[in-house]
PDB file of C-alpha atoms in Angstrom:
ATOM      1  CA  UNK A   1      57.028  96.797  68.723  1.00 41.00           C
ATOM      2  CA  UNK A   2      59.843  96.669  66.205  1.00 45.00           C
ATOM      3  CA  UNK A   3      63.029  94.816  67.163  1.00 51.00           C
ATOM      4  CA  UNK A   4      64.888  98.063  67.943  1.00 51.00           C
ATOM      5  CA  UNK A   5      61.988  99.364  70.025  1.00 57.00           C
ATOM      6  CA  UNK A   6      61.805  96.087  71.902  1.00 59.00           C
ATOM      7  CA  UNK A   7      65.421  96.250  72.982  1.00 64.00           C
ATOM      8  CA  UNK A   8      65.047  99.907  73.930  1.00 65.00           C
ATOM      9  CA  UNK A   9      62.038  98.824  76.021  1.00 69.00           C
ATOM     10  CA  UNK A  10      64.233  96.238  77.760  1.00 77.00           C
ATOM     11  CA  UNK A  11      66.802  98.921  78.578  1.00 81.00           C
ATOM     12  CA  UNK A  12      64.079 101.317  79.733  1.00 86.00           C
ATOM     13  CA  UNK A  13      62.988  98.722  82.316  1.00 87.00           C
ATOM     14  CA  UNK A  14      66.235  99.440  84.148  1.00 91.00           C
ATOM     15  CA  UNK A  15      65.268 103.080  84.724  1.00 89.00           C
ATOM     16  CA  UNK A  16      62.895 101.956  87.469  1.00 92.00           C
ATOM     17  CA  UNK A  17      64.034  98.383  88.140  1.00 95.00           C
ATOM     18  CA  UNK A  18      67.299  96.947  89.429  1.00 96.00           C
ATOM     19  CA  UNK A  19      66.715  93.238  88.730  1.00 97.00           C
ATOM     20  CA  UNK A  20      65.029  91.944  85.573  1.00 96.00           C
ATOM     21  CA  UNK A  21      64.281  88.460  84.272  1.00 95.00           C
ATOM     22  CA  UNK A  22      64.340  88.180  80.484  1.00 94.00           C
ATOM     23  CA  UNK A  23      62.512  85.056  79.298  1.00 93.00           C
ATOM     24  CA  UNK A  24      63.237  83.951  75.746  1.00 92.00           C
ATOM     25  CA  UNK A  25      62.490  80.992  73.520  1.00 91.00           C
ATOM     26  CA  UNK A  26      65.493  78.726  72.935  1.00 89.00           C
ATOM     27  CA  UNK A  27      65.227  79.157  69.184  1.00 89.00           C
ATOM     28  CA  UNK A  28      65.836  82.919  69.618  1.00 88.00           C
ATOM     29  CA  UNK A  29      68.522  82.732  72.307  1.00 89.00           C
ATOM     30  CA  UNK A  30      71.443  83.783  70.056  1.00 89.00           C
ATOM     31  CA  UNK A  31      69.586  86.648  68.404  1.00 89.00           C
ATOM     32  CA  UNK A  32      68.178  88.035  71.644  1.00 90.00           C
ATOM     33  CA  UNK A  33      71.350  87.686  73.700  1.00 91.00           C
ATOM     34  CA  UNK A  34      73.412  89.271  70.917  1.00 92.00           C
ATOM     35  CA  UNK A  35      71.052  92.233  70.640  1.00 89.00           C
ATOM     36  CA  UNK A  36      70.978  92.728  74.397  1.00 93.00           C
ATOM     37  CA  UNK A  37      74.779  92.816  74.689  1.00 94.00           C
ATOM     38  CA  UNK A  38      74.962  95.156  71.688  1.00 92.00           C
ATOM     39  CA  UNK A  39      72.568  97.515  73.521  1.00 90.00           C
ATOM     40  CA  UNK A  40      74.657  97.370  76.705  1.00 93.00           C
ATOM     41  CA  UNK A  41      78.172  97.355  75.209  1.00 92.00           C
ATOM     42  CA  UNK A  42      78.813 101.032  75.951  1.00 93.00           C
ATOM     43  CA  UNK A  43      78.383 100.293  79.680  1.00 95.00           C
ATOM     44  CA  UNK A  44      80.575  98.290  82.067  1.00 97.00           C
ATOM     45  CA  UNK A  45      79.090  94.783  81.825  1.00 98.00           C
ATOM     46  CA  UNK A  46      79.892  91.622  83.734  1.00 98.00           C
ATOM     47  CA  UNK A  47      78.717  88.626  81.721  1.00 98.00           C
ATOM     48  CA  UNK A  48      78.273  85.443  83.791  1.00 98.00           C
ATOM     49  CA  UNK A  49      78.062  82.505  81.397  1.00 97.00           C
ATOM     50  CA  UNK A  50      76.884  79.035  82.298  1.00 95.00           C
ATOM     51  CA  UNK A  51      75.784  78.326  78.757  1.00 89.00           C
ATOM     52  CA  UNK A  52      78.514  79.106  76.228  1.00 93.00           C
ATOM     53  CA  UNK A  53      82.236  79.393  76.752  1.00 95.00           C
ATOM     54  CA  UNK A  54      83.843  82.797  76.999  1.00 95.00           C
ATOM     55  CA  UNK A  55      85.799  82.038  73.849  1.00 94.00           C
ATOM     56  CA  UNK A  56      82.613  81.189  71.948  1.00 94.00           C
ATOM     57  CA  UNK A  57      80.822  84.324  73.172  1.00 95.00           C
ATOM     58  CA  UNK A  58      83.761  86.581  72.306  1.00 95.00           C
ATOM     59  CA  UNK A  59      83.905  85.073  68.819  1.00 95.00           C
ATOM     60  CA  UNK A  60      80.139  85.489  68.315  1.00 94.00           C
ATOM     61  CA  UNK A  61      80.225  89.086  69.508  1.00 95.00           C
ATOM     62  CA  UNK A  62      83.246  89.851  67.330  1.00 95.00           C
ATOM     63  CA  UNK A  63      81.516  88.352  64.275  1.00 95.00           C
ATOM     64  CA  UNK A  64      78.475  90.530  65.026  1.00 93.00           C
ATOM     65  CA  UNK A  65      80.796  93.556  65.365  1.00 95.00           C
ATOM     66  CA  UNK A  66      79.939  94.156  69.009  1.00 95.00           C
ATOM     67  CA  UNK A  67      82.453  96.229  70.940  1.00 94.00           C
ATOM     68  CA  UNK A  68      83.741  94.176  73.900  1.00 95.00           C
ATOM     69  CA  UNK A  69      86.137  96.587  75.610  1.00 95.00           C
ATOM     70  CA  UNK A  70      83.715  97.143  78.509  1.00 96.00           C
ATOM     71  CA  UNK A  71      82.724  93.505  78.987  1.00 97.00           C
ATOM     72  CA  UNK A  72      84.265  91.168  81.559  1.00 97.00           C
ATOM     73  CA  UNK A  73      83.277  87.513  81.321  1.00 97.00           C
ATOM     74  CA  UNK A  74      82.918  85.076  84.201  1.00 97.00           C
ATOM     75  CA  UNK A  75      82.965  81.683  82.506  1.00 97.00           C
ATOM     76  CA  UNK A  76      81.571  78.800  84.550  1.00 96.00           C
ATOM     77  CA  UNK A  77      81.352  76.285  81.716  1.00 95.00           C
ATOM     78  CA  UNK A  78      84.773  76.037  80.028  1.00 93.00           C
ATOM     79  CA  UNK A  79      86.482  74.110  82.830  1.00 92.00           C
ATOM     80  CA  UNK A  80      83.781  71.415  82.662  1.00 92.00           C
ATOM     81  CA  UNK A  81      84.901  70.749  79.080  1.00 92.00           C
ATOM     82  CA  UNK A  82      88.688  71.204  79.170  1.00 89.00           C
ATOM     83  CA  UNK A  83      91.407  73.264  80.795  1.00 88.00           C
ATOM     84  CA  UNK A  84      90.859  76.655  79.137  1.00 85.00           C
ATOM     85  CA  UNK A  85      93.649  78.847  77.897  1.00 86.00           C
ATOM     86  CA  UNK A  86      94.066  82.319  79.368  1.00 90.00           C
ATOM     87  CA  UNK A  87      91.762  84.787  77.617  1.00 89.00           C
ATOM     88  CA  UNK A  88      91.695  88.580  77.992  1.00 90.00           C
ATOM     89  CA  UNK A  89      88.771  89.901  80.050  1.00 93.00           C
ATOM     90  CA  UNK A  90      87.737  86.388  81.090  1.00 96.00           C
ATOM     91  CA  UNK A  91      87.828  84.761  84.523  1.00 95.00           C
ATOM     92  CA  UNK A  92      86.969  81.126  85.091  1.00 96.00           C
ATOM     93  CA  UNK A  93      84.854  79.338  87.680  1.00 95.00           C
ATOM     94  CA  UNK A  94      85.264  75.564  87.796  1.00 94.00           C
ATOM     95  CA  UNK A  95      81.609  74.671  87.169  1.00 94.00           C
ATOM     96  CA  UNK A  96      78.075  76.131  87.047  1.00 94.00           C
ATOM     97  CA  UNK A  97      77.423  74.218  90.273  1.00 94.00           C
ATOM     98  CA  UNK A  98      79.944  76.340  92.186  1.00 95.00           C
ATOM     99  CA  UNK A  99      77.358  78.874  93.311  1.00 96.00           C
ATOM    100  CA  UNK A 100      79.597  80.329  96.044  1.00 96.00           C
ATOM    101  CA  UNK A 101      82.332  81.091  93.498  1.00 96.00           C
ATOM    102  CA  UNK A 102      79.819  82.559  91.059  1.00 97.00           C
ATOM    103  CA  UNK A 103      78.257  84.662  93.831  1.00 97.00           C
ATOM    104  CA  UNK A 104      81.692  85.880  94.884  1.00 96.00           C
ATOM    105  CA  UNK A 105      82.483  86.919  91.287  1.00 96.00           C
ATOM    106  CA  UNK A 106      79.147  88.725  91.011  1.00 96.00           C
ATOM    107  CA  UNK A 107      79.724  90.610  94.263  1.00 96.00           C
ATOM    108  CA  UNK A 108      83.172  91.673  93.006  1.00 96.00           C
ATOM    109  CA  UNK A 109      81.560  93.048  89.837  1.00 97.00           C
ATOM    110  CA  UNK A 110      79.079  94.981  91.987  1.00 96.00           C
ATOM    111  CA  UNK A 111      81.865  96.258  94.241  1.00 95.00           C
ATOM    112  CA  UNK A 112      83.794  97.466  91.178  1.00 96.00           C
ATOM    113  CA  UNK A 113      80.705  99.427  90.135  1.00 94.00           C
ATOM    114  CA  UNK A 114      79.826  97.566  86.971  1.00 97.00           C
ATOM    115  CA  UNK A 115      76.691  99.041  85.414  1.00 97.00           C
ATOM    116  CA  UNK A 116      75.143  95.692  84.483  1.00 97.00           C
ATOM    117  CA  UNK A 117      75.551  92.006  85.189  1.00 98.00           C
ATOM    118  CA  UNK A 118      74.052  89.530  82.746  1.00 98.00           C
ATOM    119  CA  UNK A 119      73.462  86.055  84.143  1.00 98.00           C
ATOM    120  CA  UNK A 120      73.263  83.589  81.234  1.00 96.00           C
ATOM    121  CA  UNK A 121      71.283  81.538  82.113  1.00 93.00           C
ATOM    122  CA  UNK A 122      69.190  80.395  85.047  1.00 94.00           C
ATOM    123  CA  UNK A 123      67.848  77.523  83.009  1.00 91.00           C
ATOM    124  CA  UNK A 124      71.256  75.821  83.010  1.00 88.00           C
ATOM    125  CA  UNK A 125      71.586  75.772  86.797  1.00 91.00           C
ATOM    126  CA  UNK A 126      69.145  72.937  87.486  1.00 86.00           C
ATOM    127  CA  UNK A 127      71.494  70.480  85.797  1.00 88.00           C
ATOM    128  CA  UNK A 128      74.165  71.207  88.427  1.00 90.00           C
ATOM    129  CA  UNK A 129      72.363  72.010  91.692  1.00 92.00           C
ATOM    130  CA  UNK A 130      69.221  71.238  93.687  1.00 92.00           C
ATOM    131  CA  UNK A 131      66.338  73.606  93.163  1.00 93.00           C
ATOM    132  CA  UNK A 132      66.318  74.867  96.770  1.00 95.00           C
ATOM    133  CA  UNK A 133      70.012  75.849  96.541  1.00 95.00           C
ATOM    134  CA  UNK A 134      69.361  77.630  93.233  1.00 96.00           C
ATOM    135  CA  UNK A 135      66.352  79.479  94.648  1.00 96.00           C
ATOM    136  CA  UNK A 136      68.433  80.694  97.608  1.00 97.00           C
ATOM    137  CA  UNK A 137      71.258  81.790  95.277  1.00 97.00           C
ATOM    138  CA  UNK A 138      68.857  83.747  93.044  1.00 97.00           C
ATOM    139  CA  UNK A 139      67.194  85.432  96.020  1.00 98.00           C
ATOM    140  CA  UNK A 140      70.512  86.423  97.610  1.00 97.00           C
ATOM    141  CA  UNK A 141      71.996  87.754  94.355  1.00 98.00           C
ATOM    142  CA  UNK A 142      68.831  89.694  93.475  1.00 98.00           C
ATOM    143  CA  UNK A 143      68.880  91.314  96.925  1.00 97.00           C
ATOM    144  CA  UNK A 144      72.584  92.158  96.668  1.00 97.00           C
ATOM    145  CA  UNK A 145      71.980  93.797  93.276  1.00 97.00           C
ATOM    146  CA  UNK A 146      69.088  95.818  94.719  1.00 97.00           C
ATOM    147  CA  UNK A 147      71.443  97.125  97.421  1.00 96.00           C
ATOM    148  CA  UNK A 148      74.166  98.038  94.898  1.00 96.00           C
ATOM    149  CA  UNK A 149      74.420 100.400  91.942  1.00 95.00           C
ATOM    150  CA  UNK A 150      74.648  97.460  89.533  1.00 97.00           C
ATOM    151  CA  UNK A 151      71.650  96.298  87.528  1.00 97.00           C
ATOM    152  CA  UNK A 152      71.146  92.543  87.181  1.00 98.00           C
ATOM    153  CA  UNK A 153      69.658  90.851  84.125  1.00 97.00           C
ATOM    154  CA  UNK A 154      68.837  87.168  84.478  1.00 97.00           C
ATOM    155  CA  UNK A 155      68.283  85.184  81.275  1.00 96.00           C
ATOM    156  CA  UNK A 156      65.778  82.354  81.311  1.00 94.00           C
ATOM    157  CA  UNK A 157      65.282  80.097  78.302  1.00 92.00           C
ATOM    158  CA  UNK A 158      61.756  78.753  78.019  1.00 87.00           C
ATOM    159  CA  UNK A 159      58.395  79.594  79.520  1.00 82.00           C
ATOM    160  CA  UNK A 160      58.167  80.467  83.203  1.00 80.00           C
ATOM    161  CA  UNK A 161      55.306  78.026  83.746  1.00 74.00           C
ATOM    162  CA  UNK A 162      57.490  75.147  82.539  1.00 73.00           C
ATOM    163  CA  UNK A 163      60.298  75.651  85.056  1.00 85.00           C
ATOM    164  CA  UNK A 164      60.209  75.853  88.869  1.00 90.00           C
ATOM    165  CA  UNK A 165      63.364  78.002  88.966  1.00 93.00           C
ATOM    166  CA  UNK A 166      61.939  80.544  86.526  1.00 94.00           C
ATOM    167  CA  UNK A 167      58.679  80.672  88.520  1.00 93.00           C
ATOM    168  CA  UNK A 168      60.663  81.386  91.698  1.00 94.00           C
ATOM    169  CA  UNK A 169      62.769  84.030  89.955  1.00 96.00           C
ATOM    170  CA  UNK A 170      59.595  85.858  88.922  1.00 95.00           C
ATOM    171  CA  UNK A 171      58.889  86.391  92.624  1.00 96.00           C
ATOM    172  CA  UNK A 172      62.219  88.047  93.462  1.00 97.00           C
ATOM    173  CA  UNK A 173      62.919  90.245  90.427  1.00 97.00           C
ATOM    174  CA  UNK A 174      61.518  93.725  89.903  1.00 97.00           C
ATOM    175  CA  UNK A 175      60.309  93.021  86.378  1.00 94.00           C
ATOM    176  CA  UNK A 176      59.783  90.088  84.021  1.00 93.00           C
ATOM    177  CA  UNK A 177      60.090  90.586  80.275  1.00 90.00           C
ATOM    178  CA  UNK A 178      58.562  87.605  78.508  1.00 89.00           C
ATOM    179  CA  UNK A 179      59.650  87.249  74.891  1.00 88.00           C
ATOM    180  CA  UNK A 180      58.417  83.648  74.680  1.00 87.00           C
ATOM    181  CA  UNK A 181      55.078  84.882  73.360  1.00 79.00           C
ATOM    182  CA  UNK A 182      56.644  86.554  70.312  1.00 69.00           C
ATOM    183  CA  UNK A 183      57.023  84.780  67.004  1.00 56.00           C
ATOM    184  CA  UNK A 184      60.192  82.671  66.780  1.00 53.00           C
ATOM    185  CA  UNK A 185      63.195  84.110  64.978  1.00 52.00           C
ATOM    186  CA  UNK A 186      61.876  87.654  65.355  1.00 52.00           C
ATOM    187  CA  UNK A 187      65.128  88.807  66.987  1.00 51.00           C
ATOM    188  CA  UNK A 188      67.854  87.710  64.566  1.00 52.00           C
TER     189      UNK A 188
END
């Protein structure tokens, strides 16, 4: 598939699935995540970030000319670095380990009828929490999304066989899209 067809295929997965895991190689993270948000930018999107700061994501998306009017960010990384300044369309959670606060923010996005929630990324969680707590969080959030009108896209960086959390996530999502088998840098 061409790059454009691949991202259309990702979007088409949401016609029949509510919760999707997108696995990607680390080397292609920026290209893939940028193309995904470009594809979704016309919808109401909640972007949960445990990886890059809201400020960094907004700058990247602006540089790539991605419309951000419909995107609300939940930033769980900035406060682990410094006290962040107030940023439009960005709400802060104190740390990626605060799963209750992140879950609460996700439920609010679902309640406010956001079309999509992107969770960036599951791979980062194991640094902050025990695997059993992460597995429970993923299961609960996947089930809440399935009961709502909001579609949930989990990002995972790396191969599912290399990570216990990604293996567990494969069991609770409706679909897994594995881009780790594609040639690196194919998505820039």
